[in-house]
């Protein structure tokens, strides 16, 4: 269990994984995305016909595959953090690398989906649904790309004896899990909602 | 002997527990996809019920990620409360807007 390894300080209180600043950023980001989800649902209620007919042009299989890729990458990150806590940097490096590759895979699928849509003559200005689709998934993709850079950095420093700061690895992990959970909500909103 | 056994069980739980969470997340995603598409095939399922189901499953998955992968269950209570409130607040907000905003 990941939580078992969370250390206790001298006073016996729990130490939180990752830096407090990172938690503030993560929760702030989640709040902003929460507002986006509300706005999307509101506009959907205002124009249900446009949203339902536009949604049908999306391929839900792509959404499912991307969700499974991100969930699997999150599992790899959990294992990587565990390995770091157990002082096994080589194992951690492999798991961070696998998560990194999952992130690359997600991005390639997403960009392919964008190019398909643009090839079909669908742009953000086509209608409200596609405006939300491109903005929400675009913002999320930006987070994925930042997460990929973070994971790549962690892969690079994993074997370095100079980096014993576990919180740095935990921060990368927390950020990646946030990217995962935002997609978990975006997937049904954009691809499946009826 | 006992210490070795304890370490072995602990090592197994390090690997197996996150894997068990992942299996639930994986299964819930596949179920969502089937459940969402089933409406298209069988119109007898009410579209509102389908959407409620999809949103509930999504936030159940989000909670699993927050509690077990982000380790909120082992966090100071303030952090955990913020995370739990986000899940409840955003889930109920989406459902309320979906239910009451109609053109």
PDB file of C-alpha atoms in Angstrom:
ATOM      1  CA  UNK A   1       0.000   0.000   0.000  1.00  0.00           C
ATOM      2  CA  UNK A   2       1.370   3.352  -0.969  1.00  0.00           C
ATOM      3  CA  UNK A   3       0.201   5.038   2.211  1.00  0.00           C
ATOM      4  CA  UNK A   4       2.171   2.665   4.427  1.00  0.00           C
ATOM      5  CA  UNK A   5       5.396   4.312   3.438  1.00  0.00           C
ATOM      6  CA  UNK A   6       4.349   7.817   4.356  1.00  0.00           C
ATOM      7  CA  UNK A   7       6.781   8.881   7.012  1.00  0.00           C
ATOM      8  CA  UNK A   8       6.065  10.377  10.401  1.00  0.00           C
ATOM      9  CA  UNK A   9       8.066  13.249  11.806  1.00  0.00           C
ATOM     10  CA  UNK A  10       9.536  13.507  15.303  1.00  0.00           C
ATOM     11  CA  UNK A  11       6.286  14.796  16.763  1.00  0.00           C
ATOM     12  CA  UNK A  12       4.489  11.748  15.383  1.00  0.00           C
ATOM     13  CA  UNK A  13       2.320  13.720  12.953  1.00  0.00           C
ATOM     14  CA  UNK A  14       1.911  12.656   9.333  1.00  0.00           C
ATOM     15  CA  UNK A  15       4.115  14.229   6.692  1.00  0.00           C
ATOM     16  CA  UNK A  16       2.307  14.937   3.468  1.00  0.00           C
ATOM     17  CA  UNK A  17       3.729  13.671   0.211  1.00  0.00           C
ATOM     18  CA  UNK A  18       4.922  16.453  -2.118  1.00  0.00           C
ATOM     19  CA  UNK A  19       5.314  20.155  -1.324  1.00  0.00           C
ATOM     20  CA  UNK A  20       2.470  22.255   0.097  1.00  0.00           C
ATOM     21  CA  UNK A  21       2.861  24.697  -2.800  1.00  0.00           C
ATOM     22  CA  UNK A  22       2.295  21.887  -5.275  1.00  0.00           C
ATOM     23  CA  UNK A  23      -0.906  20.891  -3.448  1.00  0.00           C
ATOM     24  CA  UNK A  24      -2.172  24.488  -3.655  1.00  0.00           C
ATOM     25  CA  UNK A  25      -1.442  24.525  -7.383  1.00  0.00           C
ATOM     26  CA  UNK A  26      -3.114  21.127  -7.923  1.00  0.00           C
ATOM     27  CA  UNK A  27      -6.281  22.076  -6.006  1.00  0.00           C
ATOM     28  CA  UNK A  28      -6.391  25.483  -7.730  1.00  0.00           C
ATOM     29  CA  UNK A  29      -6.162  23.796 -11.111  1.00  0.00           C
ATOM     30  CA  UNK A  30      -8.866  21.319 -10.140  1.00  0.00           C
ATOM     31  CA  UNK A  31     -11.152  24.192  -9.073  1.00  0.00           C
ATOM     32  CA  UNK A  32     -10.671  25.941 -12.436  1.00  0.00           C
ATOM     33  CA  UNK A  33     -11.418  22.732 -14.320  1.00  0.00           C
ATOM     34  CA  UNK A  34     -14.465  22.223 -12.064  1.00  0.00           C
ATOM     35  CA  UNK A  35     -15.787  25.601 -13.273  1.00  0.00           C
ATOM     36  CA  UNK A  36     -15.117  24.562 -16.884  1.00  0.00           C
ATOM     37  CA  UNK A  37     -17.119  21.371 -16.313  1.00  0.00           C
ATOM     38  CA  UNK A  38     -20.044  23.438 -14.951  1.00  0.00           C
ATOM     39  CA  UNK A  39     -19.876  25.846 -17.908  1.00  0.00           C
ATOM     40  CA  UNK A  40     -19.804  22.977 -20.399  1.00  0.00           C
ATOM     41  CA  UNK A  41     -22.829  21.299 -18.768  1.00  0.00           C
ATOM     42  CA  UNK A  42     -24.704  24.638 -18.683  1.00  0.00           C
ATOM     43  CA  UNK A  43     -24.145  25.339 -22.395  1.00  0.00           C
ATOM     44  CA  UNK A  44     -25.060  21.735 -23.172  1.00  0.00           C
ATOM     45  CA  UNK A  45     -28.377  22.247 -21.424  1.00  0.00           C
ATOM     46  CA  UNK A  46     -28.945  25.430 -23.441  1.00  0.00           C
ATOM     47  CA  UNK A  47     -28.181  23.780 -26.834  1.00  0.00           C
ATOM     48  CA  UNK A  48     -28.811  20.037 -26.379  1.00  0.00           C
ATOM     49  CA  UNK A  49     -29.404  19.306 -30.079  1.00  0.00           C
ATOM     50  CA  UNK A  50     -26.109  20.844 -31.229  1.00  0.00           C
ATOM     51  CA  UNK A  51     -24.143  19.112 -28.466  1.00  0.00           C
ATOM     52  CA  UNK A  52     -25.728  15.674 -28.990  1.00  0.00           C
ATOM     53  CA  UNK A  53     -25.347  15.727 -32.783  1.00  0.00           C
ATOM     54  CA  UNK A  54     -21.734  16.990 -32.563  1.00  0.00           C
ATOM     55  CA  UNK A  55     -20.842  14.418 -29.920  1.00  0.00           C
ATOM     56  CA  UNK A  56     -21.796  11.642 -32.356  1.00  0.00           C
ATOM     57  CA  UNK A  57     -18.886  12.631 -34.621  1.00  0.00           C
ATOM     58  CA  UNK A  58     -16.425  11.761 -31.825  1.00  0.00           C
ATOM     59  CA  UNK A  59     -15.150   8.205 -31.548  1.00  0.00           C
ATOM     60  CA  UNK A  60     -15.715   7.004 -27.954  1.00  0.00           C
ATOM     61  CA  UNK A  61     -13.219   4.158 -28.456  1.00  0.00           C
ATOM     62  CA  UNK A  62     -10.449   6.788 -28.684  1.00  0.00           C
ATOM     63  CA  UNK A  63     -11.676   8.254 -25.380  1.00  0.00           C
ATOM     64  CA  UNK A  64     -11.716   4.818 -23.726  1.00  0.00           C
ATOM     65  CA  UNK A  65      -8.229   3.949 -24.966  1.00  0.00           C
ATOM     66  CA  UNK A  66      -6.867   7.304 -23.766  1.00  0.00           C
ATOM     67  CA  UNK A  67      -8.528   6.821 -20.357  1.00  0.00           C
ATOM     68  CA  UNK A  68      -7.010   3.343 -19.995  1.00  0.00           C
ATOM     69  CA  UNK A  69      -3.583   4.661 -21.030  1.00  0.00           C
ATOM     70  CA  UNK A  70      -3.691   7.401 -18.376  1.00  0.00           C
ATOM     71  CA  UNK A  71      -4.985   5.018 -15.678  1.00  0.00           C
ATOM     72  CA  UNK A  72      -2.153   2.597 -16.462  1.00  0.00           C
ATOM     73  CA  UNK A  73       0.392   5.414 -16.396  1.00  0.00           C
ATOM     74  CA  UNK A  74      -0.920   6.414 -12.956  1.00  0.00           C
ATOM     75  CA  UNK A  75      -0.340   2.860 -11.709  1.00  0.00           C
ATOM     76  CA  UNK A  76       3.240   3.009 -13.035  1.00  0.00           C
ATOM     77  CA  UNK A  77       3.772   6.304 -11.198  1.00  0.00           C
ATOM     78  CA  UNK A  78       2.480   4.756  -7.934  1.00  0.00           C
ATOM     79  CA  UNK A  79       4.975   1.899  -8.352  1.00  0.00           C
ATOM     80  CA  UNK A  80       7.765   4.338  -9.203  1.00  0.00           C
ATOM     81  CA  UNK A  81       7.133   6.403  -6.055  1.00  0.00           C
ATOM     82  CA  UNK A  82       7.017   3.208  -3.967  1.00  0.00           C
ATOM     83  CA  UNK A  83      10.329   2.123  -5.468  1.00  0.00           C
ATOM     84  CA  UNK A  84      11.871   5.520  -4.644  1.00  0.00           C
ATOM     85  CA  UNK A  85      10.662   5.196  -1.028  1.00  0.00           C
ATOM     86  CA  UNK A  86      12.142   1.691  -0.883  1.00  0.00           C
ATOM     87  CA  UNK A  87      15.401   3.180  -2.236  1.00  0.00           C
ATOM     88  CA  UNK A  88      15.301   1.248  -5.480  1.00  0.00           C
ATOM     89  CA  UNK A  89      16.058   3.958  -8.062  1.00  0.00           C
ATOM     90  CA  UNK A  90      16.607   1.559 -10.969  1.00  0.00           C
ATOM     91  CA  UNK A  91      13.093   0.093 -10.610  1.00  0.00           C
ATOM     92  CA  UNK A  92      11.681   3.600 -10.135  1.00  0.00           C
ATOM     93  CA  UNK A  93      13.381   4.745 -13.316  1.00  0.00           C
ATOM     94  CA  UNK A  94      11.741   1.933 -15.323  1.00  0.00           C
ATOM     95  CA  UNK A  95       8.282   2.761 -13.999  1.00  0.00           C
ATOM     96  CA  UNK A  96       8.724   6.508 -14.569  1.00  0.00           C
ATOM     97  CA  UNK A  97       9.856   5.686 -18.112  1.00  0.00           C
ATOM     98  CA  UNK A  98       6.759   3.516 -18.702  1.00  0.00           C
ATOM     99  CA  UNK A  99       4.513   6.337 -17.421  1.00  0.00           C
ATOM    100  CA  UNK A 100       6.414   8.778 -19.655  1.00  0.00           C
ATOM    101  CA  UNK A 101       5.772   6.526 -22.688  1.00  0.00           C
ATOM    102  CA  UNK A 102       2.072   6.287 -21.782  1.00  0.00           C
ATOM    103  CA  UNK A 103       1.953  10.093 -21.755  1.00  0.00           C
ATOM    104  CA  UNK A 104       3.571  10.187 -25.210  1.00  0.00           C
ATOM    105  CA  UNK A 105       1.044   7.590 -26.427  1.00  0.00           C
ATOM    106  CA  UNK A 106      -1.867   9.674 -25.074  1.00  0.00           C
ATOM    107  CA  UNK A 107      -0.550  12.805 -26.801  1.00  0.00           C
ATOM    108  CA  UNK A 108      -0.059  11.045 -30.156  1.00  0.00           C
ATOM    109  CA  UNK A 109      -3.634   9.687 -30.060  1.00  0.00           C
ATOM    110  CA  UNK A 110      -4.993  13.113 -29.124  1.00  0.00           C
ATOM    111  CA  UNK A 111      -3.090  14.929 -31.860  1.00  0.00           C
ATOM    112  CA  UNK A 112      -4.218  12.274 -34.382  1.00  0.00           C
ATOM    113  CA  UNK A 113      -7.811  12.867 -33.286  1.00  0.00           C
ATOM    114  CA  UNK A 114      -7.370  16.654 -33.709  1.00  0.00           C
ATOM    115  CA  UNK A 115      -5.936  16.218 -37.204  1.00  0.00           C
ATOM    116  CA  UNK A 116      -8.826  13.905 -38.144  1.00  0.00           C
ATOM    117  CA  UNK A 117     -11.327  16.503 -36.992  1.00  0.00           C
ATOM    118  CA  UNK A 118      -9.549  19.338 -38.799  1.00  0.00           C
ATOM    119  CA  UNK A 119      -9.364  17.099 -41.908  1.00  0.00           C
ATOM    120  CA  UNK A 120     -13.152  16.744 -41.722  1.00  0.00           C
ATOM    121  CA  UNK A 121     -13.469  20.531 -41.634  1.00  0.00           C
ATOM    122  CA  UNK A 122     -14.285  20.689 -37.926  1.00  0.00           C
ATOM    123  CA  UNK A 123     -12.695  23.594 -36.044  1.00  0.00           C
ATOM    124  CA  UNK A 124     -13.267  25.314 -32.673  1.00  0.00           C
ATOM    125  CA  UNK A 125     -15.454  27.866 -34.471  1.00  0.00           C
ATOM    126  CA  UNK A 126     -17.710  25.153 -35.973  1.00  0.00           C
ATOM    127  CA  UNK A 127     -20.107  25.293 -33.015  1.00  0.00           C
ATOM    128  CA  UNK A 128     -20.201  25.580 -29.189  1.00  0.00           C
ATOM    129  CA  UNK A 129     -19.599  21.868 -28.643  1.00  0.00           C
ATOM    130  CA  UNK A 130     -16.387  21.856 -30.668  1.00  0.00           C
ATOM    131  CA  UNK A 131     -15.261  25.107 -29.082  1.00  0.00           C
ATOM    132  CA  UNK A 132     -15.494  23.371 -25.686  1.00  0.00           C
ATOM    133  CA  UNK A 133     -14.012  20.169 -27.110  1.00  0.00           C
ATOM    134  CA  UNK A 134     -10.882  21.887 -28.458  1.00  0.00           C
ATOM    135  CA  UNK A 135     -10.436  24.226 -25.475  1.00  0.00           C
ATOM    136  CA  UNK A 136     -10.975  21.624 -22.734  1.00  0.00           C
ATOM    137  CA  UNK A 137      -8.972  18.840 -24.372  1.00  0.00           C
ATOM    138  CA  UNK A 138      -6.338  21.385 -25.477  1.00  0.00           C
ATOM    139  CA  UNK A 139      -5.893  22.681 -21.929  1.00  0.00           C
ATOM    140  CA  UNK A 140      -5.742  19.103 -20.690  1.00  0.00           C
ATOM    141  CA  UNK A 141      -3.186  18.194 -23.368  1.00  0.00           C
ATOM    142  CA  UNK A 142      -1.075  21.125 -22.196  1.00  0.00           C
ATOM    143  CA  UNK A 143      -1.110  19.617 -18.691  1.00  0.00           C
ATOM    144  CA  UNK A 144      -0.199  16.219 -20.156  1.00  0.00           C
ATOM    145  CA  UNK A 145       2.784  17.769 -21.949  1.00  0.00           C
ATOM    146  CA  UNK A 146       3.952  19.503 -18.748  1.00  0.00           C
ATOM    147  CA  UNK A 147       3.522  16.164 -16.928  1.00  0.00           C
ATOM    148  CA  UNK A 148       5.554  14.371 -19.617  1.00  0.00           C
ATOM    149  CA  UNK A 149       8.382  16.900 -19.171  1.00  0.00           C
ATOM    150  CA  UNK A 150       8.212  16.393 -15.378  1.00  0.00           C
ATOM    151  CA  UNK A 151       8.293  12.583 -15.773  1.00  0.00           C
ATOM    152  CA  UNK A 152      11.164  12.851 -18.272  1.00  0.00           C
ATOM    153  CA  UNK A 153      13.075  14.960 -15.757  1.00  0.00           C
ATOM    154  CA  UNK A 154      12.418  12.371 -13.017  1.00  0.00           C
ATOM    155  CA  UNK A 155      13.638   9.557 -15.306  1.00  0.00           C
ATOM    156  CA  UNK A 156      16.808  11.553 -15.897  1.00  0.00           C
ATOM    157  CA  UNK A 157      17.565  12.267 -12.231  1.00  0.00           C
ATOM    158  CA  UNK A 158      16.443   8.896 -10.824  1.00  0.00           C
ATOM    159  CA  UNK A 159      19.919   7.368 -10.709  1.00  0.00           C
ATOM    160  CA  UNK A 160      21.634  10.535  -9.620  1.00  0.00           C
ATOM    161  CA  UNK A 161      23.007  10.250  -6.066  1.00  0.00           C
ATOM    162  CA  UNK A 162      22.566  14.014  -5.673  1.00  0.00           C
ATOM    163  CA  UNK A 163      18.781  13.766  -5.693  1.00  0.00           C
ATOM    164  CA  UNK A 164      17.574  12.293  -2.441  1.00  0.00           C
ATOM    165  CA  UNK A 165      14.623  14.646  -2.208  1.00  0.00           C
ATOM    166  CA  UNK A 166      11.648  12.259  -2.204  1.00  0.00           C
ATOM    167  CA  UNK A 167       9.176  15.169  -2.238  1.00  0.00           C
ATOM    168  CA  UNK A 168      10.348  16.087  -5.730  1.00  0.00           C
ATOM    169  CA  UNK A 169       9.354  12.645  -7.026  1.00  0.00           C
ATOM    170  CA  UNK A 170       6.098  12.750  -5.063  1.00  0.00           C
ATOM    171  CA  UNK A 171       5.275  16.155  -6.566  1.00  0.00           C
ATOM    172  CA  UNK A 172       5.722  14.719 -10.074  1.00  0.00           C
ATOM    173  CA  UNK A 173       3.464  11.822  -9.122  1.00  0.00           C
ATOM    174  CA  UNK A 174       0.721  14.053  -7.651  1.00  0.00           C
ATOM    175  CA  UNK A 175       0.741  16.267 -10.752  1.00  0.00           C
ATOM    176  CA  UNK A 176       0.446  13.234 -13.035  1.00  0.00           C
ATOM    177  CA  UNK A 177      -2.469  11.796 -11.010  1.00  0.00           C
ATOM    178  CA  UNK A 178      -4.239  15.170 -11.330  1.00  0.00           C
ATOM    179  CA  UNK A 179      -3.831  15.001 -15.125  1.00  0.00           C
ATOM    180  CA  UNK A 180      -5.363  11.516 -14.967  1.00  0.00           C
ATOM    181  CA  UNK A 181      -8.354  12.480 -12.809  1.00  0.00           C
ATOM    182  CA  UNK A 182      -9.211  15.516 -14.974  1.00  0.00           C
ATOM    183  CA  UNK A 183      -9.383  13.248 -18.013  1.00  0.00           C
ATOM    184  CA  UNK A 184     -11.573  10.784 -16.071  1.00  0.00           C
ATOM    185  CA  UNK A 185     -14.226  13.559 -15.854  1.00  0.00           C
ATOM    186  CA  UNK A 186     -13.641  14.980 -19.363  1.00  0.00           C
ATOM    187  CA  UNK A 187     -14.120  11.590 -21.019  1.00  0.00           C
ATOM    188  CA  UNK A 188     -17.821  11.034 -20.100  1.00  0.00           C
ATOM    189  CA  UNK A 189     -18.649  14.749 -20.435  1.00  0.00           C
ATOM    190  CA  UNK A 190     -17.370  15.014 -24.009  1.00  0.00           C
ATOM    191  CA  UNK A 191     -17.760  11.492 -25.383  1.00  0.00           C
ATOM    192  CA  UNK A 192     -20.587   9.731 -23.552  1.00  0.00           C
ATOM    193  CA  UNK A 193     -23.026  12.123 -21.855  1.00  0.00           C
ATOM    194  CA  UNK A 194     -26.566  11.751 -23.195  1.00  0.00           C
TER     195      UNK A 194
ATOM    196  CA  UNK B   1      11.346 -15.762  10.240  1.00  0.00           C
ATOM    197  CA  UNK B   2       8.328 -13.668  11.251  1.00  0.00           C
ATOM    198  CA  UNK B   3      10.093 -10.513  10.164  1.00  0.00           C
ATOM    199  CA  UNK B   4      10.772 -12.048   6.750  1.00  0.00           C
ATOM    200  CA  UNK B   5       7.158 -13.143   6.451  1.00  0.00           C
ATOM    201  CA  UNK B   6       5.981  -9.644   7.458  1.00  0.00           C
ATOM    202  CA  UNK B   7       8.287  -8.061   4.887  1.00  0.00           C
ATOM    203  CA  UNK B   8       7.048 -10.455   2.202  1.00  0.00           C
ATOM    204  CA  UNK B   9       3.377  -9.674   2.935  1.00  0.00           C
ATOM    205  CA  UNK B  10       4.164  -5.957   3.057  1.00  0.00           C
ATOM    206  CA  UNK B  11       6.008  -6.189  -0.281  1.00  0.00           C
ATOM    207  CA  UNK B  12       3.063  -8.025  -1.842  1.00  0.00           C
ATOM    208  CA  UNK B  13       0.581  -5.413  -0.615  1.00  0.00           C
ATOM    209  CA  UNK B  14       2.816  -2.661  -2.057  1.00  0.00           C
ATOM    210  CA  UNK B  15       2.335  -4.271  -5.454  1.00  0.00           C
ATOM    211  CA  UNK B  16      -1.124  -5.769  -5.194  1.00  0.00           C
ATOM    212  CA  UNK B  17      -3.175  -3.002  -3.599  1.00  0.00           C
ATOM    213  CA  UNK B  18      -2.517  -0.357  -6.299  1.00  0.00           C
ATOM    214  CA  UNK B  19      -3.034  -3.104  -8.895  1.00  0.00           C
ATOM    215  CA  UNK B  20      -6.437  -3.936  -7.343  1.00  0.00           C
ATOM    216  CA  UNK B  21      -7.415  -0.232  -7.483  1.00  0.00           C
ATOM    217  CA  UNK B  22      -6.273  -0.095 -11.121  1.00  0.00           C
ATOM    218  CA  UNK B  23      -8.361  -3.197 -11.987  1.00  0.00           C
ATOM    219  CA  UNK B  24     -11.467  -1.502 -10.513  1.00  0.00           C
ATOM    220  CA  UNK B  25     -10.686   1.707 -12.468  1.00  0.00           C
ATOM    221  CA  UNK B  26     -10.134  -0.297 -15.658  1.00  0.00           C
ATOM    222  CA  UNK B  27     -13.381  -2.248 -15.212  1.00  0.00           C
ATOM    223  CA  UNK B  28     -15.347   0.924 -14.396  1.00  0.00           C
ATOM    224  CA  UNK B  29     -14.022   2.601 -17.577  1.00  0.00           C
ATOM    225  CA  UNK B  30     -15.025  -0.373 -19.745  1.00  0.00           C
ATOM    226  CA  UNK B  31     -18.434  -0.491 -18.036  1.00  0.00           C
ATOM    227  CA  UNK B  32     -18.930   3.278 -18.634  1.00  0.00           C
ATOM    228  CA  UNK B  33     -18.146   2.863 -22.294  1.00  0.00           C
ATOM    229  CA  UNK B  34     -20.564  -0.061 -22.642  1.00  0.00           C
ATOM    230  CA  UNK B  35     -23.200   1.685 -20.537  1.00  0.00           C
ATOM    231  CA  UNK B  36     -22.912   4.895 -22.591  1.00  0.00           C
ATOM    232  CA  UNK B  37     -23.166   3.027 -25.900  1.00  0.00           C
ATOM    233  CA  UNK B  38     -25.922   0.692 -24.669  1.00  0.00           C
ATOM    234  CA  UNK B  39     -28.278   3.661 -24.723  1.00  0.00           C
ATOM    235  CA  UNK B  40     -27.653   4.100 -28.435  1.00  0.00           C
ATOM    236  CA  UNK B  41     -28.473   0.432 -29.038  1.00  0.00           C
ATOM    237  CA  UNK B  42     -31.428   0.108 -26.678  1.00  0.00           C
ATOM    238  CA  UNK B  43     -33.481   3.270 -26.542  1.00  0.00           C
ATOM    239  CA  UNK B  44     -35.457   1.842 -23.633  1.00  0.00           C
ATOM    240  CA  UNK B  45     -32.779   3.095 -21.222  1.00  0.00           C
ATOM    241  CA  UNK B  46     -33.631   6.640 -20.148  1.00  0.00           C
ATOM    242  CA  UNK B  47     -30.957   9.094 -21.318  1.00  0.00           C
ATOM    243  CA  UNK B  48     -31.030  10.979 -17.994  1.00  0.00           C
ATOM    244  CA  UNK B  49     -30.442   7.795 -16.011  1.00  0.00           C
ATOM    245  CA  UNK B  50     -27.576   6.902 -18.351  1.00  0.00           C
ATOM    246  CA  UNK B  51     -25.953  10.300 -17.767  1.00  0.00           C
ATOM    247  CA  UNK B  52     -26.413  10.098 -13.985  1.00  0.00           C
ATOM    248  CA  UNK B  53     -24.792   6.658 -14.067  1.00  0.00           C
ATOM    249  CA  UNK B  54     -21.884   7.889 -16.194  1.00  0.00           C
ATOM    250  CA  UNK B  55     -21.202  10.896 -13.948  1.00  0.00           C
ATOM    251  CA  UNK B  56     -21.427   8.819 -10.756  1.00  0.00           C
ATOM    252  CA  UNK B  57     -19.006   6.231 -12.157  1.00  0.00           C
ATOM    253  CA  UNK B  58     -16.602   8.990 -13.266  1.00  0.00           C
ATOM    254  CA  UNK B  59     -16.517  10.573  -9.797  1.00  0.00           C
ATOM    255  CA  UNK B  60     -16.251   7.177  -8.110  1.00  0.00           C
ATOM    256  CA  UNK B  61     -13.123   6.675 -10.227  1.00  0.00           C
ATOM    257  CA  UNK B  62     -11.860  10.183  -9.399  1.00  0.00           C
ATOM    258  CA  UNK B  63     -12.277   9.454  -5.699  1.00  0.00           C
ATOM    259  CA  UNK B  64     -10.316   6.207  -6.016  1.00  0.00           C
ATOM    260  CA  UNK B  65      -7.472   8.095  -7.719  1.00  0.00           C
ATOM    261  CA  UNK B  66      -7.515  10.904  -5.137  1.00  0.00           C
ATOM    262  CA  UNK B  67      -7.671   8.646  -2.085  1.00  0.00           C
ATOM    263  CA  UNK B  68      -5.408   5.777  -3.143  1.00  0.00           C
ATOM    264  CA  UNK B  69      -3.073   7.070  -5.866  1.00  0.00           C
ATOM    265  CA  UNK B  70      -2.665  10.647  -4.596  1.00  0.00           C
ATOM    266  CA  UNK B  71      -2.609   9.223  -1.038  1.00  0.00           C
ATOM    267  CA  UNK B  72      -5.147  11.624   0.410  1.00  0.00           C
ATOM    268  CA  UNK B  73      -6.282   9.012   2.907  1.00  0.00           C
ATOM    269  CA  UNK B  74      -2.962   9.386   4.709  1.00  0.00           C
ATOM    270  CA  UNK B  75      -2.935  13.186   4.532  1.00  0.00           C
ATOM    271  CA  UNK B  76      -3.625  15.820   7.164  1.00  0.00           C
ATOM    272  CA  UNK B  77      -7.390  16.125   7.535  1.00  0.00           C
ATOM    273  CA  UNK B  78      -7.580  19.595   5.897  1.00  0.00           C
ATOM    274  CA  UNK B  79      -6.098  18.359   2.633  1.00  0.00           C
ATOM    275  CA  UNK B  80      -8.343  15.313   2.628  1.00  0.00           C
ATOM    276  CA  UNK B  81     -11.454  17.413   3.273  1.00  0.00           C
ATOM    277  CA  UNK B  82     -10.576  19.744   0.372  1.00  0.00           C
ATOM    278  CA  UNK B  83     -10.171  16.748  -1.946  1.00  0.00           C
ATOM    279  CA  UNK B  84     -13.412  15.106  -0.810  1.00  0.00           C
ATOM    280  CA  UNK B  85     -15.301  18.428  -1.099  1.00  0.00           C
ATOM    281  CA  UNK B  86     -14.049  18.866  -4.663  1.00  0.00           C
ATOM    282  CA  UNK B  87     -15.371  15.416  -5.604  1.00  0.00           C
ATOM    283  CA  UNK B  88     -18.780  15.973  -3.965  1.00  0.00           C
ATOM    284  CA  UNK B  89     -19.088  19.620  -5.073  1.00  0.00           C
ATOM    285  CA  UNK B  90     -18.155  19.152  -8.740  1.00  0.00           C
ATOM    286  CA  UNK B  91     -20.154  15.919  -9.085  1.00  0.00           C
ATOM    287  CA  UNK B  92     -23.323  17.389  -7.574  1.00  0.00           C
ATOM    288  CA  UNK B  93     -22.820  20.691  -9.465  1.00  0.00           C
ATOM    289  CA  UNK B  94     -22.666  18.894 -12.817  1.00  0.00           C
ATOM    290  CA  UNK B  95     -25.716  16.778 -11.960  1.00  0.00           C
ATOM    291  CA  UNK B  96     -27.736  19.798 -10.771  1.00  0.00           C
ATOM    292  CA  UNK B  97     -26.917  21.836 -13.893  1.00  0.00           C
ATOM    293  CA  UNK B  98     -27.657  18.813 -16.102  1.00  0.00           C
ATOM    294  CA  UNK B  99     -30.997  18.259 -14.372  1.00  0.00           C
ATOM    295  CA  UNK B 100     -32.280  21.846 -14.177  1.00  0.00           C
ATOM    296  CA  UNK B 101     -30.796  23.705 -17.155  1.00  0.00           C
ATOM    297  CA  UNK B 102     -32.924  22.918 -20.192  1.00  0.00           C
ATOM    298  CA  UNK B 103     -33.755  24.931 -23.241  1.00  0.00           C
TER     299      UNK B 103
END
